[in-house]
Amino acid sequence: MYNNFDIYKDSDQTPNIAYHLIDKHANSHIKDNIALSWISNDNHKEVYSFADLSELSNKFANMMISMGVEKGDVIVLFIENLPELYVGFLGGLKTGAIVTYISNNIDINNIKKRLISLKAKIILTTPRLRNKLNEIIFELFELQHIVVVNRSNLDDGLLDIADLDYYHEMDKNSSLFDINKTFKEDISLIYYTSTENKHLPISISHENLLNYYLVSNYVIENASNEAYFSNVSPEGINFINFNICYPWINASNNVVFERLDDIGNILTIIEKEKVNILCIDESSIMNSGQTKFYQSYVNKSNNIRLFKLLLLNFSADLFLNNNNNNNYIFTDCNLGIVLAFNKSGIDIKTGYLGLKMIGQELQNSSDTNNKFGELEIDISKSLIFHSYYREDENCNMDVNIRNYSLGLKGYVDCKGNIYLQI
């Protein structure tokens, strides 16, 4: 595991998360370790090493540059959960562009609104989803290219003459690429979250993504060459940190399924793949009722670590039913701020959480001398989400949300280490 201070040292070189996730490993002795095991709907398996993903994302970055993409342009991933989704995410960030994912489950009018609002320059998609764009394509004035990932020759007839074939274009480009200069405050991706029946775009800076590095560096400890699985769907705001950042920060094998609805098949395969790190999204309606099946898999071995993503108010009661030291709890607050801890700490002190996350304001409401008091996090000052974007104006919105109390006792020491009394 990398020392937790490496992120500060390395981020002076580049805050680009693509480097920390993939290239750092690809340039080391573990370059040939498995980074991605992708399972298709018919159980076909594709395996990619860290070196593979580094080269593919470099090719994608070169492809984007050749298509006129510049720093700050928007690349849209309108694609199923395929390996190309991950290559596009990493390669897009390497160019300095802003990456966004659009779910195929939303209606065409909302897709149009987002594409126009984002001023999308490139869309990466598949033949099936490309057809959904036909009725709005002439209203996307900023759009320059549609790149189609055609994995089946049966879909050849569906491609528009103006579309670009992903594999053909990738073959034209070099596997060498120097990551474009980005700064911590530069926007890396834009995600959409729902609130009061509205879909608000949230911009996330490169520094925000480094926060995920810092948390996962403590939680997924010594996970190099271990197998990781998460059932967080691409539509979820937490997909980036739980399905991309968390497994690859410490060089785990990320086991990914094209679809997540066949729980029986998933359990069979993750057992075959010897998955020993699970992240289960209990907050999703789509995943409702699945937790017990994953729990049965976890109960088979003491060597399996289980992570749960919750949408509950933080309460000490959460600890009562989680006595297994391998079980961690995640909580996702109103603006997606992620906290992670385990019941026994990391053999340092009881309740050890890790270093204060970058840019996060921690307040001790009852004592300013770092004695145990009620620990609070001011969400409005958190850098997890950089700012809101208005769709109708070129300005930022102020976010005013009251402090969110954990309801637990804890303190922060002079070095920024966080401890909870649990």
Short mmCIF file of C-alpha atoms in Angstrom, two decimals:
data_model
loop_
_atom_site.label_atom_id
_atom_site.label_comp_id
_atom_site.label_asym_id
_atom_site.label_seq_id
_atom_site.Cartn_x
_atom_site.Cartn_y
_atom_site.Cartn_z
CA MET A 1 0.00 0.00 0.00
CA TYR A 2 1.28 3.48 -0.80
CA ASN A 3 2.04 5.72 2.13
CA ASN A 4 -0.85 8.07 2.73
CA PHE A 5 1.40 11.11 2.26
CA ASP A 6 2.32 10.03 -1.28
CA ILE A 7 -0.86 11.61 -2.56
CA TYR A 8 0.33 15.06 -1.52
CA LYS A 9 3.80 14.53 -2.96
CA ASP A 10 2.53 12.93 -6.16
CA SER A 11 -0.23 15.48 -6.66
CA ASP A 12 2.44 18.18 -6.91
CA GLN A 13 3.53 16.30 -10.01
CA THR A 14 0.00 15.72 -11.26
CA PRO A 15 -3.39 15.83 -9.55
CA ASN A 16 -4.80 13.82 -12.45
CA ILE A 17 -6.48 10.76 -10.94
CA ALA A 18 -5.79 8.69 -14.08
CA TYR A 19 -2.12 8.72 -13.15
CA HIS A 20 -2.75 7.61 -9.58
CA LEU A 21 -5.22 4.90 -10.59
CA ILE A 22 -3.44 3.30 -13.54
CA ASP A 23 -0.19 4.82 -14.76
CA LYS A 24 1.49 4.68 -11.36
CA HIS A 25 0.93 0.91 -11.31
CA ALA A 26 1.73 0.50 -15.00
CA ASN A 27 5.12 2.10 -14.41
CA SER A 28 5.95 -0.23 -11.53
CA HIS A 29 6.75 -3.90 -10.96
CA ILE A 30 3.02 -4.75 -10.85
CA LYS A 31 2.31 -3.52 -14.39
CA ASP A 32 1.24 -7.01 -15.50
CA ASN A 33 -1.14 -7.57 -12.58
CA ILE A 34 -4.81 -7.88 -13.52
CA ALA A 35 -6.60 -4.54 -13.23
CA LEU A 36 -9.94 -5.37 -14.85
CA SER A 37 -11.83 -8.64 -15.27
CA TRP A 38 -14.91 -7.90 -17.36
CA ILE A 39 -17.74 -10.47 -17.56
CA SER A 40 -20.17 -10.12 -20.47
CA ASN A 41 -23.85 -11.07 -20.43
CA ASP A 42 -22.97 -14.47 -21.93
CA ASN A 43 -20.21 -14.97 -19.30
CA HIS A 44 -17.39 -14.24 -21.73
CA LYS A 45 -14.40 -12.93 -19.77
CA GLU A 46 -11.93 -10.25 -20.84
CA VAL A 47 -8.85 -9.49 -18.75
CA TYR A 48 -6.83 -6.25 -18.78
CA SER A 49 -3.60 -5.56 -16.91
CA PHE A 50 -2.58 -2.15 -15.58
CA ALA A 51 -0.19 -1.88 -18.53
CA ASP A 52 -3.08 -2.68 -20.90
CA LEU A 53 -5.33 0.01 -19.41
CA SER A 54 -2.52 2.54 -19.45
CA GLU A 55 -1.85 1.92 -23.13
CA LEU A 56 -5.54 1.86 -24.09
CA SER A 57 -6.31 5.05 -22.19
CA ASN A 58 -3.27 6.67 -23.83
CA LYS A 59 -4.62 5.68 -27.23
CA PHE A 60 -8.02 7.08 -26.31
CA ALA A 61 -6.42 10.34 -25.17
CA ASN A 62 -4.49 10.64 -28.44
CA MET A 63 -7.68 9.86 -30.35
CA MET A 64 -9.52 12.65 -28.53
CA ILE A 65 -6.72 15.15 -29.21
CA SER A 66 -6.77 14.20 -32.90
CA MET A 67 -10.50 14.98 -32.92
CA GLY A 68 -9.88 18.47 -31.60
CA VAL A 69 -10.53 17.95 -27.89
CA GLU A 70 -8.88 20.58 -25.71
CA LYS A 71 -8.61 21.09 -21.98
CA GLY A 72 -12.05 21.92 -20.57
CA ASP A 73 -14.03 20.36 -23.44
CA VAL A 74 -16.71 17.83 -22.52
CA ILE A 75 -16.53 14.14 -23.42
CA VAL A 76 -19.78 12.25 -22.83
CA LEU A 77 -19.81 8.53 -22.01
CA PHE A 78 -23.24 7.37 -23.21
CA ILE A 79 -22.42 3.69 -23.05
CA GLU A 80 -23.20 0.45 -21.25
CA ASN A 81 -20.92 -1.03 -18.57
CA LEU A 82 -18.24 -2.13 -21.03
CA PRO A 83 -14.43 -2.02 -20.76
CA GLU A 84 -14.54 0.97 -23.11
CA LEU A 85 -16.40 2.94 -20.42
CA TYR A 86 -13.35 2.68 -18.15
CA VAL A 87 -10.89 3.37 -20.98
CA GLY A 88 -12.92 6.44 -21.97
CA PHE A 89 -13.04 7.73 -18.40
CA LEU A 90 -9.30 7.39 -17.88
CA GLY A 91 -8.30 8.58 -21.35
CA GLY A 92 -10.66 11.54 -21.22
CA LEU A 93 -9.18 12.74 -17.93
CA LYS A 94 -5.66 12.43 -19.33
CA THR A 95 -6.47 15.02 -22.00
CA GLY A 96 -7.58 17.55 -19.40
CA ALA A 97 -11.13 17.31 -20.70
CA ILE A 98 -14.23 17.10 -18.51
CA VAL A 99 -15.84 13.66 -18.52
CA THR A 100 -19.51 12.97 -17.84
CA TYR A 101 -21.60 9.79 -17.86
CA ILE A 102 -25.18 9.82 -19.10
CA SER A 103 -27.40 6.88 -18.22
CA ASN A 104 -29.37 5.18 -20.97
CA ASN A 105 -32.28 4.87 -18.53
CA ILE A 106 -33.33 8.52 -18.76
CA ASP A 107 -35.72 9.82 -21.42
CA ILE A 108 -34.54 11.42 -24.65
CA ASN A 109 -35.63 14.94 -23.65
CA ASN A 110 -33.43 14.84 -20.55
CA ILE A 111 -30.57 13.44 -22.62
CA LYS A 112 -30.96 16.36 -25.04
CA LYS A 113 -31.03 18.89 -22.19
CA ARG A 114 -27.85 17.52 -20.71
CA LEU A 115 -25.96 17.33 -24.00
CA ILE A 116 -26.92 20.91 -24.89
CA SER A 117 -26.20 22.25 -21.40
CA LEU A 118 -22.82 20.51 -21.29
CA LYS A 119 -21.92 21.65 -24.83
CA ALA A 120 -20.79 18.09 -25.46
CA LYS A 121 -18.00 17.86 -28.03
CA ILE A 122 -17.56 14.07 -28.22
CA ILE A 123 -19.98 11.24 -27.45
CA LEU A 124 -18.74 7.69 -26.88
CA THR A 125 -21.60 5.25 -27.35
CA THR A 126 -22.75 1.91 -28.79
CA PRO A 127 -24.92 1.20 -31.86
CA ARG A 128 -28.04 0.55 -29.77
CA LEU A 129 -27.72 3.77 -27.80
CA ARG A 130 -26.61 5.72 -30.88
CA ASN A 131 -30.05 5.10 -32.37
CA LYS A 132 -31.66 6.94 -29.43
CA LEU A 133 -29.81 10.08 -30.50
CA ASN A 134 -31.27 10.19 -34.01
CA GLU A 135 -34.20 12.44 -33.14
CA ILE A 136 -32.06 15.05 -31.34
CA ILE A 137 -28.79 14.94 -33.27
CA PHE A 138 -29.52 18.06 -35.33
CA GLU A 139 -30.05 20.12 -32.18
CA LEU A 140 -26.59 19.37 -30.77
CA PHE A 141 -24.72 22.28 -32.35
CA GLU A 142 -21.55 21.92 -30.27
CA LEU A 143 -21.18 18.20 -31.01
CA GLN A 144 -18.27 17.37 -33.31
CA HIS A 145 -17.96 13.59 -33.30
CA ILE A 146 -19.83 10.46 -32.26
CA VAL A 147 -17.52 7.51 -31.61
CA VAL A 148 -19.29 4.15 -31.71
CA VAL A 149 -18.07 1.05 -29.88
CA ASN A 150 -19.29 -1.69 -32.20
CA ARG A 151 -18.51 -4.99 -30.48
CA SER A 152 -20.64 -7.04 -32.89
CA ASN A 153 -20.40 -7.18 -36.66
CA LEU A 154 -24.16 -7.71 -36.66
CA ASP A 155 -24.48 -4.01 -35.82
CA ASP A 156 -22.52 -2.76 -38.85
CA GLY A 157 -25.66 -1.72 -40.68
CA LEU A 158 -26.73 0.47 -37.77
CA LEU A 159 -23.75 2.84 -38.02
CA ASP A 160 -24.33 6.27 -39.51
CA ILE A 161 -21.92 7.30 -42.24
CA ALA A 162 -20.80 10.30 -40.16
CA ASP A 163 -20.02 8.19 -37.08
CA LEU A 164 -16.51 7.07 -36.23
CA ASP A 165 -15.68 3.46 -35.41
CA TYR A 166 -13.99 3.21 -32.01
CA TYR A 167 -11.65 0.34 -32.85
CA HIS A 168 -10.64 1.75 -36.23
CA GLU A 169 -9.82 5.14 -34.69
CA MET A 170 -7.98 3.61 -31.72
CA ASP A 171 -5.74 1.62 -34.07
CA LYS A 172 -4.58 4.88 -35.66
CA ASN A 173 -3.20 6.26 -32.42
CA SER A 174 -0.09 5.79 -30.32
CA SER A 175 -0.08 4.06 -26.95
CA LEU A 176 2.25 6.76 -25.60
CA PHE A 177 0.78 9.93 -24.09
CA ASP A 178 1.95 12.59 -21.67
CA ILE A 179 -0.90 13.58 -19.37
CA ASN A 180 -1.92 17.17 -20.05
CA LYS A 181 -1.14 19.66 -17.33
CA THR A 182 -4.08 19.94 -14.96
CA PHE A 183 -4.47 21.74 -11.65
CA LYS A 184 -6.27 20.65 -8.50
CA GLU A 185 -9.09 23.13 -9.02
CA ASP A 186 -9.71 22.10 -12.65
CA ILE A 187 -12.98 20.28 -13.22
CA SER A 188 -12.49 16.58 -13.93
CA LEU A 189 -16.03 15.34 -14.31
CA ILE A 190 -19.65 16.40 -14.10
CA TYR A 191 -22.28 14.15 -12.59
CA TYR A 192 -26.01 14.63 -12.20
CA THR A 193 -27.92 14.21 -8.97
CA SER A 194 -31.67 14.36 -8.42
CA THR A 195 -33.26 16.76 -5.98
CA GLU A 196 -36.91 17.80 -5.84
CA ASN A 197 -37.63 16.23 -9.23
CA LYS A 198 -34.78 18.15 -10.84
CA HIS A 199 -31.49 16.85 -12.18
CA LEU A 200 -28.67 19.11 -11.04
CA PRO A 201 -25.21 18.93 -12.60
CA ILE A 202 -22.42 18.76 -10.06
CA SER A 203 -18.86 19.55 -11.09
CA ILE A 204 -16.06 17.61 -9.43
CA SER A 205 -12.49 18.91 -9.45
CA HIS A 206 -9.33 16.86 -9.74
CA GLU A 207 -8.69 17.57 -6.07
CA ASN A 208 -12.11 16.14 -5.24
CA LEU A 209 -11.10 12.84 -6.81
CA LEU A 210 -7.90 12.85 -4.79
CA ASN A 211 -10.13 12.72 -1.71
CA TYR A 212 -11.30 9.28 -2.81
CA TYR A 213 -7.66 8.25 -3.02
CA LEU A 214 -7.04 9.34 0.53
CA VAL A 215 -10.02 7.50 2.01
CA SER A 216 -9.56 4.30 0.03
CA ASN A 217 -5.87 4.21 0.87
CA TYR A 218 -6.89 3.47 4.47
CA VAL A 219 -9.94 1.34 3.87
CA ILE A 220 -8.76 -1.04 1.18
CA GLU A 221 -5.45 -1.74 2.84
CA ASN A 222 -2.93 -4.15 1.31
CA ALA A 223 -5.32 -4.96 -1.52
CA SER A 224 -2.74 -5.32 -4.27
CA ASN A 225 -3.55 -8.28 -6.52
CA GLU A 226 -6.74 -9.04 -4.57
CA ALA A 227 -10.13 -9.28 -6.31
CA TYR A 228 -12.73 -6.55 -5.79
CA PHE A 229 -16.42 -6.38 -6.77
CA SER A 230 -18.97 -3.59 -6.40
CA ASN A 231 -22.65 -3.63 -7.35
CA VAL A 232 -22.92 0.17 -7.62
CA SER A 233 -24.48 0.84 -11.03
CA PRO A 234 -23.00 3.37 -13.51
CA GLU A 235 -26.04 5.63 -13.00
CA GLY A 236 -25.14 6.17 -9.35
CA ILE A 237 -23.21 9.21 -8.18
CA ASN A 238 -20.91 6.84 -6.27
CA PHE A 239 -19.93 4.78 -9.33
CA ILE A 240 -16.69 6.70 -9.85
CA ASN A 241 -15.35 6.27 -6.34
CA PHE A 242 -16.60 2.74 -5.60
CA ASN A 243 -16.18 1.15 -9.05
CA ILE A 244 -13.09 2.95 -10.31
CA CYS A 245 -11.15 4.79 -7.61
CA TYR A 246 -11.44 2.32 -4.73
CA PRO A 247 -10.33 -0.87 -6.49
CA TRP A 248 -7.47 0.67 -8.47
CA ILE A 249 -5.91 2.97 -5.89
CA ASN A 250 -4.29 -0.06 -4.27
CA ALA A 251 -4.04 -2.14 -7.44
CA SER A 252 -6.90 -4.58 -6.93
CA ASN A 253 -8.39 -6.73 -9.68
CA ASN A 254 -11.69 -4.97 -10.46
CA VAL A 255 -14.29 -7.65 -11.35
CA VAL A 256 -16.98 -5.97 -13.48
CA PHE A 257 -20.22 -7.36 -14.90
CA GLU A 258 -21.95 -6.06 -18.00
CA ARG A 259 -25.23 -6.31 -16.12
CA LEU A 260 -26.01 -6.66 -12.44
CA ASP A 261 -29.51 -8.12 -12.36
CA ASP A 262 -28.61 -11.85 -12.33
CA ILE A 263 -27.58 -12.19 -8.69
CA GLY A 264 -27.21 -15.99 -8.88
CA ASN A 265 -24.78 -15.79 -11.78
CA ILE A 266 -22.82 -13.00 -10.12
CA LEU A 267 -22.38 -15.01 -6.91
CA THR A 268 -21.18 -18.03 -8.89
CA ILE A 269 -18.60 -16.00 -10.78
CA ILE A 270 -17.29 -13.91 -7.88
CA GLU A 271 -16.71 -17.15 -5.98
CA LYS A 272 -14.90 -18.57 -9.01
CA GLU A 273 -12.84 -15.38 -9.30
CA LYS A 274 -12.08 -15.59 -5.55
CA VAL A 275 -13.36 -12.09 -4.87
CA ASN A 276 -12.41 -11.14 -1.32
CA ILE A 277 -13.43 -7.45 -1.26
CA LEU A 278 -17.11 -6.61 -1.79
CA CYS A 279 -18.76 -3.20 -1.90
CA ILE A 280 -22.54 -3.51 -1.69
CA ASP A 281 -24.87 -0.60 -2.40
CA GLU A 282 -27.72 -0.96 0.08
CA SER A 283 -29.08 2.49 -0.79
CA SER A 284 -30.21 1.61 -4.31
CA ILE A 285 -33.80 0.50 -4.90
CA MET A 286 -32.51 -1.61 -7.77
CA ASN A 287 -30.35 -3.58 -5.32
CA SER A 288 -33.08 -3.94 -2.71
CA GLY A 289 -33.12 -7.44 -1.25
CA GLN A 290 -29.74 -8.46 -2.68
CA THR A 291 -27.66 -7.80 0.41
CA LYS A 292 -28.61 -11.08 2.11
CA PHE A 293 -27.28 -13.05 -0.86
CA TYR A 294 -23.94 -11.25 -0.77
CA GLN A 295 -23.86 -11.65 3.01
CA SER A 296 -24.15 -15.42 2.59
CA TYR A 297 -21.08 -15.33 0.36
CA VAL A 298 -19.19 -13.24 2.91
CA ASN A 299 -20.08 -15.66 5.72
CA LYS A 300 -18.20 -18.44 3.95
CA SER A 301 -14.82 -16.99 4.84
CA ASN A 302 -13.23 -14.72 7.43
CA ASN A 303 -10.88 -13.41 4.75
CA ILE A 304 -13.61 -11.56 2.87
CA ARG A 305 -14.04 -7.85 3.52
CA LEU A 306 -17.50 -6.38 3.11
CA PHE A 307 -18.20 -2.69 2.51
CA LYS A 308 -21.73 -1.32 2.68
CA LEU A 309 -22.92 1.91 1.12
CA LEU A 310 -25.75 3.40 3.16
CA LEU A 311 -28.08 6.37 2.83
CA LEU A 312 -28.92 6.57 6.51
CA ASN A 313 -28.33 9.21 9.12
CA PHE A 314 -25.13 8.38 10.91
CA SER A 315 -25.84 6.76 14.25
CA ALA A 316 -23.96 4.67 16.77
CA ASP A 317 -26.71 2.11 16.25
CA LEU A 318 -25.06 1.21 12.95
CA PHE A 319 -22.26 -0.46 14.87
CA LEU A 320 -24.49 -2.78 16.86
CA ASN A 321 -25.11 -5.22 14.01
CA ASN A 322 -21.63 -5.02 12.53
CA ASN A 323 -19.41 -6.89 14.94
CA ASN A 324 -17.28 -8.55 12.29
CA ASN A 325 -14.00 -6.66 12.11
CA ASN A 326 -13.89 -7.21 8.35
CA ASN A 327 -17.12 -5.28 7.83
CA TYR A 328 -16.83 -1.61 7.06
CA ILE A 329 -19.61 0.95 6.83
CA PHE A 330 -19.85 3.77 4.35
CA THR A 331 -22.34 6.55 4.64
CA ASP A 332 -23.34 8.88 1.85
CA CYS A 333 -24.62 12.26 3.06
CA ASN A 334 -26.75 14.77 1.18
CA LEU A 335 -24.04 15.93 -1.20
CA GLY A 336 -22.30 12.61 -1.61
CA ILE A 337 -19.61 13.13 1.00
CA VAL A 338 -18.16 9.72 1.79
CA LEU A 339 -16.83 8.65 5.17
CA ALA A 340 -15.23 5.32 5.86
CA PHE A 341 -14.21 3.63 9.08
CA ASN A 342 -14.14 0.24 10.69
CA LYS A 343 -15.18 -0.92 14.11
CA SER A 344 -11.75 -1.94 15.34
CA GLY A 345 -9.66 0.74 13.69
CA ILE A 346 -6.42 -0.15 11.96
CA ASP A 347 -4.46 -1.37 14.99
CA ILE A 348 -3.43 2.17 15.84
CA LYS A 349 -6.16 3.49 18.11
CA THR A 350 -9.76 2.55 18.54
CA GLY A 351 -11.87 4.45 16.06
CA TYR A 352 -9.00 5.53 13.80
CA LEU A 353 -10.46 6.93 10.59
CA GLY A 354 -7.48 8.33 8.75
CA LEU A 355 -6.26 11.76 7.77
CA LYS A 356 -8.62 14.67 7.31
CA MET A 357 -9.75 14.65 3.69
CA ILE A 358 -8.37 17.39 1.50
CA GLY A 359 -10.34 20.60 1.80
CA GLN A 360 -12.81 19.19 4.29
CA GLU A 361 -13.79 21.41 7.19
CA LEU A 362 -13.99 19.51 10.47
CA GLN A 363 -15.52 21.16 13.50
CA ASN A 364 -15.49 20.09 17.12
CA SER A 365 -18.67 21.56 18.55
CA SER A 366 -18.01 21.04 22.25
CA ASP A 367 -14.26 21.42 22.68
CA THR A 368 -11.64 23.13 20.54
CA ASN A 369 -8.68 21.43 22.21
CA ASN A 370 -9.12 18.13 20.37
CA LYS A 371 -10.63 16.31 23.32
CA PHE A 372 -13.52 14.01 22.63
CA GLY A 373 -16.57 15.97 21.58
CA GLU A 374 -19.21 15.76 18.90
CA LEU A 375 -17.53 15.60 15.52
CA GLU A 376 -19.24 17.50 12.74
CA ILE A 377 -18.59 17.93 9.05
CA ASP A 378 -19.56 21.11 7.27
CA ILE A 379 -20.83 19.80 3.94
CA SER A 380 -21.10 23.25 2.40
CA LYS A 381 -17.30 23.64 2.57
CA SER A 382 -16.46 20.14 1.45
CA LEU A 383 -14.42 19.83 -1.72
CA ILE A 384 -15.99 16.51 -2.59
CA PHE A 385 -18.22 18.52 -4.90
CA HIS A 386 -16.62 21.64 -6.31
CA SER A 387 -19.77 23.61 -7.17
CA TYR A 388 -23.18 23.44 -8.73
CA TYR A 389 -23.66 24.57 -12.30
CA ARG A 390 -26.81 26.36 -13.37
CA GLU A 391 -28.15 25.12 -16.66
CA ASP A 392 -29.53 28.52 -17.68
CA GLU A 393 -26.65 30.81 -16.65
CA ASN A 394 -22.88 30.81 -16.87
CA CYS A 395 -22.37 31.13 -13.14
CA ASN A 396 -22.04 29.07 -10.02
CA MET A 397 -24.69 28.58 -7.36
CA ASP A 398 -23.94 28.94 -3.69
CA VAL A 399 -24.67 25.81 -1.71
CA ASN A 400 -25.98 26.45 1.78
CA ILE A 401 -26.60 23.36 3.86
CA ARG A 402 -26.56 23.17 7.62
CA ASN A 403 -23.84 21.19 9.36
CA TYR A 404 -24.40 17.47 9.35
CA SER A 405 -23.77 15.93 12.75
CA LEU A 406 -22.37 12.42 12.93
CA GLY A 407 -23.95 11.82 16.33
CA LEU A 408 -20.74 10.16 17.51
CA LYS A 409 -17.96 11.31 19.81
CA GLY A 410 -14.56 11.96 18.34
CA TYR A 411 -11.67 14.35 17.80
CA VAL A 412 -9.04 15.48 15.31
CA ASP A 413 -5.42 15.63 16.42
CA CYS A 414 -2.82 18.23 15.48
CA LYS A 415 -1.76 16.21 12.43
CA GLY A 416 -5.27 16.03 11.05
CA ASN A 417 -5.85 12.40 12.03
CA ILE A 418 -9.49 11.65 12.78
CA TYR A 419 -10.56 9.41 15.65
CA LEU A 420 -14.06 8.27 16.57
CA GLN A 421 -14.93 6.93 20.02
CA ILE A 422 -16.72 3.71 19.10
#
